[in-house]
PDB file of C-alpha atoms in Angstrom:
ATOM      1  CA  UNK A   1      95.934   2.838  -9.910  1.00 73.00           C
ATOM      2  CA  UNK A   2      92.800   4.687 -10.251  1.00 93.00           C
ATOM      3  CA  UNK A   3      90.097   5.386  -7.452  1.00 96.00           C
ATOM      4  CA  UNK A   4      86.789   3.722  -8.091  1.00 97.00           C
ATOM      5  CA  UNK A   5      84.985   6.635  -6.105  1.00 96.00           C
ATOM      6  CA  UNK A   6      80.988   6.588  -7.594  1.00 96.00           C
ATOM      7  CA  UNK A   7      79.257   5.520 -10.833  1.00 96.00           C
ATOM      8  CA  UNK A   8      79.003   9.161 -11.496  1.00 95.00           C
ATOM      9  CA  UNK A   9      82.702   9.792 -11.863  1.00 96.00           C
ATOM     10  CA  UNK A  10      82.390   6.621 -14.412  1.00 97.00           C
ATOM     11  CA  UNK A  11      82.171   7.650 -18.280  1.00 97.00           C
ATOM     12  CA  UNK A  12      80.179   5.076 -20.625  1.00 97.00           C
ATOM     13  CA  UNK A  13      83.469   3.175 -21.226  1.00 97.00           C
ATOM     14  CA  UNK A  14      84.575   3.198 -18.231  1.00 97.00           C
ATOM     15  CA  UNK A  15      80.825   1.210 -16.954  1.00 98.00           C
ATOM     16  CA  UNK A  16      81.796  -1.000 -20.764  1.00 97.00           C
ATOM     17  CA  UNK A  17      85.199  -1.725 -19.749  1.00 97.00           C
ATOM     18  CA  UNK A  18      83.689  -3.005 -16.101  1.00 98.00           C
ATOM     19  CA  UNK A  19      80.492  -4.709 -17.170  1.00 98.00           C
ATOM     20  CA  UNK A  20      82.317  -6.580 -20.318  1.00 98.00           C
ATOM     21  CA  UNK A  21      85.594  -8.031 -17.649  1.00 98.00           C
ATOM     22  CA  UNK A  22      82.806  -9.361 -14.983  1.00 98.00           C
ATOM     23  CA  UNK A  23      80.704 -11.211 -17.383  1.00 97.00           C
ATOM     24  CA  UNK A  24      84.339 -12.666 -18.510  1.00 97.00           C
ATOM     25  CA  UNK A  25      85.376 -13.407 -15.111  1.00 98.00           C
ATOM     26  CA  UNK A  26      81.639 -15.031 -14.019  1.00 98.00           C
ATOM     27  CA  UNK A  27      82.792 -17.629 -16.921  1.00 96.00           C
ATOM     28  CA  UNK A  28      85.742 -17.686 -15.682  1.00 96.00           C
ATOM     29  CA  UNK A  29      84.719 -18.637 -12.728  1.00 97.00           C
ATOM     30  CA  UNK A  30      81.325 -20.732 -13.513  1.00 95.00           C
ATOM     31  CA  UNK A  31      84.109 -23.180 -15.236  1.00 93.00           C
ATOM     32  CA  UNK A  32      87.832 -22.572 -13.019  1.00 90.00           C
ATOM     33  CA  UNK A  33      89.670 -21.726 -16.227  1.00 88.00           C
ATOM     34  CA  UNK A  34      90.931 -19.227 -16.751  1.00 87.00           C
ATOM     35  CA  UNK A  35      92.107 -17.202 -13.096  1.00 91.00           C
ATOM     36  CA  UNK A  36      95.179 -16.976 -13.343  1.00 92.00           C
ATOM     37  CA  UNK A  37      96.278 -14.637 -10.532  1.00 96.00           C
ATOM     38  CA  UNK A  38      96.752 -11.257 -12.300  1.00 97.00           C
ATOM     39  CA  UNK A  39      96.844  -9.153  -8.338  1.00 98.00           C
ATOM     40  CA  UNK A  40     100.294 -11.799  -7.235  1.00 97.00           C
ATOM     41  CA  UNK A  41     102.178  -8.869  -5.343  1.00 97.00           C
ATOM     42  CA  UNK A  42      99.651  -6.372  -5.030  1.00 98.00           C
ATOM     43  CA  UNK A  43      97.583  -6.035  -0.537  1.00 98.00           C
ATOM     44  CA  UNK A  44      93.729  -5.688  -0.952  1.00 98.00           C
ATOM     45  CA  UNK A  45      92.584  -3.983   2.715  1.00 98.00           C
ATOM     46  CA  UNK A  46      89.063  -4.044   4.380  1.00 97.00           C
ATOM     47  CA  UNK A  47      88.317  -1.111   5.814  1.00 96.00           C
ATOM     48  CA  UNK A  48      84.649  -1.044   7.159  1.00 95.00           C
ATOM     49  CA  UNK A  49      83.314   1.589   9.153  1.00 93.00           C
ATOM     50  CA  UNK A  50      80.412  -0.332   8.985  1.00 90.00           C
ATOM     51  CA  UNK A  51      79.036  -4.289   9.004  1.00 88.00           C
ATOM     52  CA  UNK A  52      78.879  -5.463   6.053  1.00 92.00           C
ATOM     53  CA  UNK A  53      78.963  -9.170   5.523  1.00 93.00           C
ATOM     54  CA  UNK A  54      78.009  -9.618   1.242  1.00 95.00           C
ATOM     55  CA  UNK A  55      80.581  -6.634  -0.002  1.00 96.00           C
ATOM     56  CA  UNK A  56      83.613  -7.384   2.510  1.00 96.00           C
ATOM     57  CA  UNK A  57      83.616 -10.794   1.601  1.00 97.00           C
ATOM     58  CA  UNK A  58      82.686 -10.598  -2.098  1.00 98.00           C
ATOM     59  CA  UNK A  59      86.130  -7.885  -2.366  1.00 98.00           C
ATOM     60  CA  UNK A  60      88.611 -10.258   0.198  1.00 98.00           C
ATOM     61  CA  UNK A  61      86.878 -13.503  -2.372  1.00 98.00           C
ATOM     62  CA  UNK A  62      87.646 -11.541  -5.423  1.00 98.00           C
ATOM     63  CA  UNK A  63      90.964 -10.564  -4.467  1.00 98.00           C
ATOM     64  CA  UNK A  64      92.479 -13.813  -3.491  1.00 97.00           C
ATOM     65  CA  UNK A  65      91.288 -15.544  -6.098  1.00 97.00           C
ATOM     66  CA  UNK A  66      93.102 -13.016  -8.500  1.00 97.00           C
ATOM     67  CA  UNK A  67      96.018 -13.485  -6.058  1.00 97.00           C
ATOM     68  CA  UNK A  68      96.276 -10.297  -3.691  1.00 98.00           C
ATOM     69  CA  UNK A  69      96.864 -10.905  -0.463  1.00 98.00           C
ATOM     70  CA  UNK A  70      93.800  -9.123   2.141  1.00 98.00           C
ATOM     71  CA  UNK A  71      93.548  -8.008   4.987  1.00 97.00           C
ATOM     72  CA  UNK A  72      90.719  -6.749   6.598  1.00 95.00           C
ATOM     73  CA  UNK A  73      90.497  -4.368   9.013  1.00 94.00           C
ATOM     74  CA  UNK A  74      89.592  -4.832  12.543  1.00 89.00           C
ATOM     75  CA  UNK A  75      88.299  -1.702  12.744  1.00 87.00           C
ATOM     76  CA  UNK A  76      86.897  -2.507  16.287  1.00 77.00           C
ATOM     77  CA  UNK A  77      90.120  -3.519  17.906  1.00 69.00           C
ATOM     78  CA  UNK A  78      92.387  -0.853  16.332  1.00 81.00           C
ATOM     79  CA  UNK A  79      92.769   3.147  17.200  1.00 79.00           C
ATOM     80  CA  UNK A  80      89.924   4.091  15.795  1.00 79.00           C
ATOM     81  CA  UNK A  81      88.929   3.592  18.888  1.00 71.00           C
ATOM     82  CA  UNK A  82      91.180   5.620  20.712  1.00 78.00           C
ATOM     83  CA  UNK A  83      90.372   8.436  18.417  1.00 85.00           C
ATOM     84  CA  UNK A  84      92.345   8.180  15.932  1.00 88.00           C
ATOM     85  CA  UNK A  85      91.125   9.743  12.172  1.00 92.00           C
ATOM     86  CA  UNK A  86      89.636   7.874   9.363  1.00 92.00           C
ATOM     87  CA  UNK A  87      92.413  10.199   7.658  1.00 94.00           C
ATOM     88  CA  UNK A  88      94.945   8.791   9.463  1.00 94.00           C
ATOM     89  CA  UNK A  89      94.332   5.490  10.030  1.00 94.00           C
ATOM     90  CA  UNK A  90      93.692   5.593   5.646  1.00 96.00           C
ATOM     91  CA  UNK A  91      97.870   7.050   5.595  1.00 97.00           C
ATOM     92  CA  UNK A  92      98.936   4.105   8.054  1.00 96.00           C
ATOM     93  CA  UNK A  93      97.877   1.497   5.703  1.00 96.00           C
ATOM     94  CA  UNK A  94      99.291   3.367   2.493  1.00 97.00           C
ATOM     95  CA  UNK A  95     102.096   3.545   4.273  1.00 97.00           C
ATOM     96  CA  UNK A  96     102.053  -0.174   5.001  1.00 97.00           C
ATOM     97  CA  UNK A  97     102.229  -0.879   1.031  1.00 97.00           C
ATOM     98  CA  UNK A  98      98.581  -1.066   0.263  1.00 98.00           C
ATOM     99  CA  UNK A  99      97.954  -1.131  -2.683  1.00 98.00           C
ATOM    100  CA  UNK A 100      94.033  -1.126  -2.638  1.00 98.00           C
ATOM    101  CA  UNK A 101      92.279   0.292  -0.404  1.00 98.00           C
ATOM    102  CA  UNK A 102      88.196  -0.648  -0.096  1.00 98.00           C
ATOM    103  CA  UNK A 103      86.430   1.424   2.079  1.00 97.00           C
ATOM    104  CA  UNK A 104      82.635   1.687   3.965  1.00 96.00           C
ATOM    105  CA  UNK A 105      81.899   5.201   6.325  1.00 92.00           C
ATOM    106  CA  UNK A 106      78.323   6.447   7.092  1.00 86.00           C
ATOM    107  CA  UNK A 107      79.779  10.028   6.805  1.00 85.00           C
ATOM    108  CA  UNK A 108      79.830  12.073   3.908  1.00 87.00           C
ATOM    109  CA  UNK A 109      82.676  12.314   1.893  1.00 91.00           C
ATOM    110  CA  UNK A 110      84.909  10.398   3.578  1.00 93.00           C
ATOM    111  CA  UNK A 111      85.815   8.785   0.508  1.00 95.00           C
ATOM    112  CA  UNK A 112      87.145  12.274  -1.149  1.00 95.00           C
ATOM    113  CA  UNK A 113      88.846  12.763   2.508  1.00 94.00           C
ATOM    114  CA  UNK A 114      90.937   9.342   1.882  1.00 95.00           C
ATOM    115  CA  UNK A 115      91.721  10.527  -1.521  1.00 96.00           C
ATOM    116  CA  UNK A 116      93.293  13.427  -1.116  1.00 96.00           C
ATOM    117  CA  UNK A 117      94.943  12.279   1.797  1.00 95.00           C
ATOM    118  CA  UNK A 118      96.689   9.755  -0.600  1.00 96.00           C
ATOM    119  CA  UNK A 119      97.205  12.917  -3.513  1.00 96.00           C
ATOM    120  CA  UNK A 120      99.124  15.351  -0.396  1.00 96.00           C
ATOM    121  CA  UNK A 121     101.183  12.106   0.849  1.00 97.00           C
ATOM    122  CA  UNK A 122     102.098  11.152  -2.354  1.00 97.00           C
ATOM    123  CA  UNK A 123     100.868   7.474  -2.399  1.00 97.00           C
ATOM    124  CA  UNK A 124      99.266   5.199  -5.430  1.00 96.00           C
ATOM    125  CA  UNK A 125      97.047   3.797  -3.558  1.00 97.00           C
ATOM    126  CA  UNK A 126      93.615   2.937  -5.357  1.00 98.00           C
ATOM    127  CA  UNK A 127      90.379   3.738  -3.407  1.00 98.00           C
ATOM    128  CA  UNK A 128      87.638   1.354  -4.072  1.00 98.00           C
ATOM    129  CA  UNK A 129      83.891   3.227  -2.796  1.00 97.00           C
ATOM    130  CA  UNK A 130      82.615  -0.002  -0.522  1.00 97.00           C
ATOM    131  CA  UNK A 131      79.505   2.013   0.590  1.00 95.00           C
ATOM    132  CA  UNK A 132      79.237   5.680   1.610  1.00 93.00           C
ATOM    133  CA  UNK A 133      76.987   6.853   4.152  1.00 84.00           C
ATOM    134  CA  UNK A 134      73.571   7.305   1.989  1.00 82.00           C
ATOM    135  CA  UNK A 135      74.981   8.490  -0.629  1.00 88.00           C
ATOM    136  CA  UNK A 136      76.169   5.974  -3.123  1.00 94.00           C
ATOM    137  CA  UNK A 137      77.637   2.632  -3.300  1.00 96.00           C
ATOM    138  CA  UNK A 138      79.168   1.753  -6.718  1.00 97.00           C
ATOM    139  CA  UNK A 139      80.226  -2.309  -6.986  1.00 98.00           C
ATOM    140  CA  UNK A 140      76.627  -2.706  -6.007  1.00 97.00           C
ATOM    141  CA  UNK A 141      75.241  -0.295  -8.677  1.00 98.00           C
ATOM    142  CA  UNK A 142      77.114  -2.883 -11.392  1.00 98.00           C
ATOM    143  CA  UNK A 143      77.118  -5.544 -10.118  1.00 98.00           C
ATOM    144  CA  UNK A 144      73.485  -5.084 -10.416  1.00 98.00           C
ATOM    145  CA  UNK A 145      73.803  -4.408 -13.187  1.00 98.00           C
ATOM    146  CA  UNK A 146      75.437  -6.902 -14.916  1.00 98.00           C
ATOM    147  CA  UNK A 147      72.758  -9.485 -13.381  1.00 98.00           C
ATOM    148  CA  UNK A 148      69.992  -7.850 -15.281  1.00 98.00           C
ATOM    149  CA  UNK A 149      72.218  -8.159 -18.162  1.00 98.00           C
ATOM    150  CA  UNK A 150      73.564 -11.945 -17.587  1.00 98.00           C
ATOM    151  CA  UNK A 151      69.191 -13.554 -16.937  1.00 98.00           C
ATOM    152  CA  UNK A 152      67.604 -11.293 -19.262  1.00 97.00           C
ATOM    153  CA  UNK A 153      70.138 -12.867 -21.530  1.00 97.00           C
ATOM    154  CA  UNK A 154      71.515  -9.446 -22.729  1.00 96.00           C
ATOM    155  CA  UNK A 155      74.524  -8.046 -24.684  1.00 96.00           C
ATOM    156  CA  UNK A 156      76.206  -4.489 -23.532  1.00 95.00           C
ATOM    157  CA  UNK A 157      75.345  -3.497 -27.174  1.00 95.00           C
ATOM    158  CA  UNK A 158      71.747  -3.925 -26.160  1.00 97.00           C
ATOM    159  CA  UNK A 159      71.986  -2.560 -22.217  1.00 97.00           C
ATOM    160  CA  UNK A 160      69.080  -2.826 -20.460  1.00 98.00           C
ATOM    161  CA  UNK A 161      66.653  -0.919 -23.325  1.00 97.00           C
ATOM    162  CA  UNK A 162      63.290  -1.732 -22.748  1.00 96.00           C
ATOM    163  CA  UNK A 163      63.612  -2.827 -19.131  1.00 98.00           C
ATOM    164  CA  UNK A 164      61.136  -1.118 -16.182  1.00 98.00           C
ATOM    165  CA  UNK A 165      62.696  -1.407 -12.630  1.00 98.00           C
ATOM    166  CA  UNK A 166      60.835  -1.082  -9.722  1.00 98.00           C
ATOM    167  CA  UNK A 167      62.639  -0.304  -6.689  1.00 98.00           C
ATOM    168  CA  UNK A 168      61.011  -0.213  -3.467  1.00 98.00           C
ATOM    169  CA  UNK A 169      61.378   0.529  -0.240  1.00 96.00           C
ATOM    170  CA  UNK A 170      63.710   3.167   2.045  1.00 93.00           C
ATOM    171  CA  UNK A 171      64.643   5.245  -1.157  1.00 94.00           C
ATOM    172  CA  UNK A 172      65.552   8.707   1.154  1.00 90.00           C
ATOM    173  CA  UNK A 173      68.716   6.711   3.178  1.00 87.00           C
ATOM    174  CA  UNK A 174      69.877   4.046   0.124  1.00 91.00           C
ATOM    175  CA  UNK A 175      73.292   4.558  -0.961  1.00 91.00           C
ATOM    176  CA  UNK A 176      72.052   1.560  -3.204  1.00 92.00           C
ATOM    177  CA  UNK A 177      69.324   2.720  -5.083  1.00 93.00           C
ATOM    178  CA  UNK A 178      71.707   6.112  -5.184  1.00 92.00           C
ATOM    179  CA  UNK A 179      74.045   4.194  -7.163  1.00 96.00           C
ATOM    180  CA  UNK A 180      71.615   1.899  -9.456  1.00 96.00           C
ATOM    181  CA  UNK A 181      69.254   3.937 -10.600  1.00 96.00           C
ATOM    182  CA  UNK A 182      71.170   6.415 -12.511  1.00 96.00           C
ATOM    183  CA  UNK A 183      73.550   3.116 -13.323  1.00 97.00           C
ATOM    184  CA  UNK A 184      70.081   1.130 -15.115  1.00 98.00           C
ATOM    185  CA  UNK A 185      69.248   4.608 -16.542  1.00 97.00           C
ATOM    186  CA  UNK A 186      72.139   5.201 -18.043  1.00 97.00           C
ATOM    187  CA  UNK A 187      72.151   1.541 -19.464  1.00 98.00           C
ATOM    188  CA  UNK A 188      68.326   2.069 -20.883  1.00 98.00           C
ATOM    189  CA  UNK A 189      66.266   1.154 -18.127  1.00 98.00           C
ATOM    190  CA  UNK A 190      62.831   2.951 -16.584  1.00 98.00           C
ATOM    191  CA  UNK A 191      63.469   3.308 -13.379  1.00 98.00           C
ATOM    192  CA  UNK A 192      61.001   4.187 -10.524  1.00 98.00           C
ATOM    193  CA  UNK A 193      60.902   4.537  -7.140  1.00 98.00           C
ATOM    194  CA  UNK A 194      58.487   3.951  -4.816  1.00 98.00           C
ATOM    195  CA  UNK A 195      57.956   4.037  -0.671  1.00 96.00           C
ATOM    196  CA  UNK A 196      56.693   5.771   1.508  1.00 93.00           C
ATOM    197  CA  UNK A 197      56.455   9.966   1.861  1.00 92.00           C
ATOM    198  CA  UNK A 198      59.011  10.384   4.846  1.00 88.00           C
ATOM    199  CA  UNK A 199      61.784   7.913   2.324  1.00 90.00           C
ATOM    200  CA  UNK A 200      61.138   9.223  -0.675  1.00 93.00           C
ATOM    201  CA  UNK A 201      64.551  11.390  -1.872  1.00 90.00           C
ATOM    202  CA  UNK A 202      63.111  15.040  -2.328  1.00 86.00           C
ATOM    203  CA  UNK A 203      65.323  17.263  -5.681  1.00 83.00           C
ATOM    204  CA  UNK A 204      67.137  15.632  -8.730  1.00 82.00           C
ATOM    205  CA  UNK A 205      67.290  12.478  -9.136  1.00 86.00           C
ATOM    206  CA  UNK A 206      69.520  11.361 -11.805  1.00 81.00           C
ATOM    207  CA  UNK A 207      67.217   8.811 -14.259  1.00 86.00           C
ATOM    208  CA  UNK A 208      64.062   8.329 -12.281  1.00 95.00           C
ATOM    209  CA  UNK A 209      61.327   8.139 -14.407  1.00 95.00           C
ATOM    210  CA  UNK A 210      58.617   8.074 -11.628  1.00 96.00           C
ATOM    211  CA  UNK A 211      58.179   8.559  -8.207  1.00 96.00           C
ATOM    212  CA  UNK A 212      55.170   6.919  -5.812  1.00 97.00           C
ATOM    213  CA  UNK A 213      53.918   6.324  -2.934  1.00 97.00           C
ATOM    214  CA  UNK A 214      51.478   3.717  -4.499  1.00 98.00           C
ATOM    215  CA  UNK A 215      53.359   0.736  -5.092  1.00 98.00           C
ATOM    216  CA  UNK A 216      50.095  -0.301  -7.688  1.00 98.00           C
ATOM    217  CA  UNK A 217      51.277   1.569  -9.458  1.00 98.00           C
ATOM    218  CA  UNK A 218      54.952   1.772  -9.177  1.00 98.00           C
ATOM    219  CA  UNK A 219      55.024  -2.204  -9.951  1.00 98.00           C
ATOM    220  CA  UNK A 220      52.336  -2.228 -13.049  1.00 98.00           C
ATOM    221  CA  UNK A 221      54.065  -4.115 -16.046  1.00 98.00           C
ATOM    222  CA  UNK A 222      57.382  -3.874 -14.026  1.00 98.00           C
ATOM    223  CA  UNK A 223      60.119  -6.235 -15.519  1.00 98.00           C
ATOM    224  CA  UNK A 224      61.961  -6.341 -12.216  1.00 98.00           C
ATOM    225  CA  UNK A 225      61.379  -5.204  -8.893  1.00 98.00           C
ATOM    226  CA  UNK A 226      64.210  -4.355  -6.219  1.00 98.00           C
ATOM    227  CA  UNK A 227      62.915  -4.297  -2.246  1.00 98.00           C
ATOM    228  CA  UNK A 228      65.465  -2.721  -0.653  1.00 96.00           C
ATOM    229  CA  UNK A 229      64.869  -2.950   3.208  1.00 90.00           C
ATOM    230  CA  UNK A 230      63.934   0.001   6.235  1.00 86.00           C
ATOM    231  CA  UNK A 231      67.843   1.661   6.931  1.00 75.00           C
ATOM    232  CA  UNK A 232      66.742   1.738  10.991  1.00 67.00           C
ATOM    233  CA  UNK A 233      70.082   3.054  11.662  1.00 65.00           C
ATOM    234  CA  UNK A 234      69.159   6.199   9.565  1.00 59.00           C
ATOM    235  CA  UNK A 235      65.759   6.963   9.504  1.00 62.00           C
ATOM    236  CA  UNK A 236      65.337  10.775  11.443  1.00 60.00           C
ATOM    237  CA  UNK A 237      63.346  11.318  15.308  1.00 56.00           C
ATOM    238  CA  UNK A 238      59.495  11.320  14.700  1.00 61.00           C
ATOM    239  CA  UNK A 239      59.688   8.802  11.332  1.00 68.00           C
ATOM    240  CA  UNK A 240      57.880   5.236  12.739  1.00 75.00           C
ATOM    241  CA  UNK A 241      57.616   2.057  10.620  1.00 80.00           C
ATOM    242  CA  UNK A 242      55.110  -0.089  12.033  1.00 89.00           C
ATOM    243  CA  UNK A 243      56.437  -3.389  10.004  1.00 90.00           C
ATOM    244  CA  UNK A 244      53.002  -5.145   9.668  1.00 95.00           C
ATOM    245  CA  UNK A 245      51.243  -1.774   7.827  1.00 95.00           C
ATOM    246  CA  UNK A 246      55.050  -1.427   5.860  1.00 94.00           C
ATOM    247  CA  UNK A 247      54.501  -5.170   4.259  1.00 96.00           C
ATOM    248  CA  UNK A 248      50.596  -4.640   3.237  1.00 96.00           C
ATOM    249  CA  UNK A 249      51.456  -1.003   1.682  1.00 97.00           C
ATOM    250  CA  UNK A 250      55.998  -1.621   0.309  1.00 97.00           C
ATOM    251  CA  UNK A 251      56.233  -5.228   0.809  1.00 97.00           C
ATOM    252  CA  UNK A 252      57.068  -7.251  -2.042  1.00 98.00           C
ATOM    253  CA  UNK A 253      53.755  -9.762  -1.511  1.00 98.00           C
ATOM    254  CA  UNK A 254      52.518 -12.618  -4.535  1.00 97.00           C
ATOM    255  CA  UNK A 255      49.799  -9.851  -4.449  1.00 97.00           C
ATOM    256  CA  UNK A 256      51.434  -6.661  -5.269  1.00 98.00           C
ATOM    257  CA  UNK A 257      54.147  -8.698  -7.610  1.00 98.00           C
ATOM    258  CA  UNK A 258      50.568  -9.687  -9.461  1.00 98.00           C
ATOM    259  CA  UNK A 259      50.734  -6.548 -10.413  1.00 98.00           C
ATOM    260  CA  UNK A 260      53.973  -6.817 -12.585  1.00 98.00           C
ATOM    261  CA  UNK A 261      54.784  -8.784 -15.590  1.00 98.00           C
ATOM    262  CA  UNK A 262      53.653 -12.529 -15.334  1.00 97.00           C
ATOM    263  CA  UNK A 263      58.356 -13.624 -15.843  1.00 97.00           C
ATOM    264  CA  UNK A 264      59.033 -10.593 -12.764  1.00 98.00           C
ATOM    265  CA  UNK A 265      62.315 -10.638 -11.594  1.00 98.00           C
ATOM    266  CA  UNK A 266      62.780  -9.867  -7.987  1.00 98.00           C
ATOM    267  CA  UNK A 267      66.304  -8.741  -6.317  1.00 98.00           C
ATOM    268  CA  UNK A 268      66.362  -7.096  -3.405  1.00 98.00           C
ATOM    269  CA  UNK A 269      70.691  -6.466  -2.538  1.00 96.00           C
ATOM    270  CA  UNK A 270      70.655  -7.138   1.280  1.00 93.00           C
ATOM    271  CA  UNK A 271      70.209  -8.260   4.498  1.00 93.00           C
ATOM    272  CA  UNK A 272      66.581  -9.384   3.812  1.00 94.00           C
ATOM    273  CA  UNK A 273      63.828  -7.803   6.194  1.00 93.00           C
ATOM    274  CA  UNK A 274      62.606 -11.554   5.683  1.00 96.00           C
ATOM    275  CA  UNK A 275      58.305 -10.925   5.876  1.00 96.00           C
ATOM    276  CA  UNK A 276      58.132  -7.047   5.976  1.00 95.00           C
ATOM    277  CA  UNK A 277      59.572  -6.061   3.263  1.00 96.00           C
ATOM    278  CA  UNK A 278      59.179  -8.955   0.969  1.00 97.00           C
ATOM    279  CA  UNK A 279      57.994 -12.205   1.628  1.00 98.00           C
ATOM    280  CA  UNK A 280      60.077 -15.620   2.062  1.00 98.00           C
ATOM    281  CA  UNK A 281      57.837 -17.237  -0.938  1.00 98.00           C
ATOM    282  CA  UNK A 282      59.451 -14.565  -3.060  1.00 98.00           C
ATOM    283  CA  UNK A 283      62.385 -14.219  -2.246  1.00 98.00           C
ATOM    284  CA  UNK A 284      63.177 -18.182  -2.790  1.00 98.00           C
ATOM    285  CA  UNK A 285      61.318 -18.293  -5.521  1.00 98.00           C
ATOM    286  CA  UNK A 286      63.785 -19.591  -7.734  1.00 96.00           C
ATOM    287  CA  UNK A 287      61.996 -18.923 -11.620  1.00 96.00           C
ATOM    288  CA  UNK A 288      62.036 -15.053 -10.589  1.00 97.00           C
ATOM    289  CA  UNK A 289      64.272 -14.460  -7.622  1.00 98.00           C
ATOM    290  CA  UNK A 290      68.323 -12.585  -8.590  1.00 98.00           C
ATOM    291  CA  UNK A 291      69.234 -12.480  -5.041  1.00 98.00           C
ATOM    292  CA  UNK A 292      71.124 -14.861  -4.824  1.00 98.00           C
ATOM    293  CA  UNK A 293      72.632 -14.555  -8.292  1.00 98.00           C
ATOM    294  CA  UNK A 294      73.405 -11.245  -7.286  1.00 98.00           C
ATOM    295  CA  UNK A 295      75.255 -13.026  -4.466  1.00 98.00           C
ATOM    296  CA  UNK A 296      77.651 -14.896  -6.859  1.00 98.00           C
ATOM    297  CA  UNK A 297      77.633 -12.170  -9.510  1.00 98.00           C
ATOM    298  CA  UNK A 298      79.188  -9.995  -5.943  1.00 98.00           C
ATOM    299  CA  UNK A 299      82.642 -11.429  -6.634  1.00 98.00           C
ATOM    300  CA  UNK A 300      83.785 -11.383 -10.879  1.00 98.00           C
ATOM    301  CA  UNK A 301      82.361  -8.062 -10.100  1.00 98.00           C
ATOM    302  CA  UNK A 302      85.005  -6.848  -8.197  1.00 98.00           C
ATOM    303  CA  UNK A 303      87.076  -8.756  -9.297  1.00 98.00           C
ATOM    304  CA  UNK A 304      86.713  -6.169 -12.556  1.00 98.00           C
ATOM    305  CA  UNK A 305      86.242  -3.714 -10.100  1.00 98.00           C
ATOM    306  CA  UNK A 306      89.877  -4.390  -9.335  1.00 98.00           C
ATOM    307  CA  UNK A 307      91.223  -5.568 -12.681  1.00 97.00           C
ATOM    308  CA  UNK A 308      90.356  -1.861 -13.926  1.00 97.00           C
ATOM    309  CA  UNK A 309      91.843  -0.327 -10.710  1.00 97.00           C
ATOM    310  CA  UNK A 310      95.033  -1.715 -11.110  1.00 96.00           C
ATOM    311  CA  UNK A 311      94.451  -0.685 -14.869  1.00 91.00           C
ATOM    312  CA  UNK A 312      95.565  -3.919 -15.873  1.00 78.00           C
TER     313      UNK A 312
END
């Protein structure tokens, strides 16, 4: 069993393997042929300390499609609210036979804590990072990359070379950007960051070719534009956002997209705040929006990740 802790922990060979298998599983899901039950008898626990719709459900669907048993831990009604630590909760699930533990938590170091606890007590459970605070969301990055490969008709050997991807929004608090940007850059894309000054990350940003507060500059000639929601739950004291002003300066509107290429693709990891970071007519434009394609690609991507973690 292997852990999936972050994009940076994956080798180029690992990424190629996962993305290749993602596209194979995607085709199998479309035809309902060749699915089999490679994880029959395996047990997966979804342990989410933060709310989730797309990620938690797609892991559940992915594991079920592969024949595994899935249990979603009811954190709100668990011993966590009696003061039980993450370490003890993790060990409790391991002791009950967990083969996979899909973990989302808000604090830095939670994934490492889980991995160390398992190693100390000799449990072979595989930890999969389903979002760690603002520090990473590797399976989202993988599904975003797979979505773009499919939408552009690119092979893995071609990668995303020559594509310009602008990511607009609350980049400072985005675990999606923290995983997607470096992965897309590793696949050859030019990645641009754009957002309000208070929402731009500081320091080293692997793979980011442009950092700007100017939406028009970021979108100029872009092949892909990804909107990010404002992470209201993570904003520091003193940062206030006016939705009307935000939409005017950073929202994905028809007018804003006029700076990008005519056939620009639009992405959003969800959940969307329509009329703030993205307009409804842009989000629902079937000619350019890949948003539902991202949701659909979440299932085969997580199937490939489970296969990788199980070393099948």
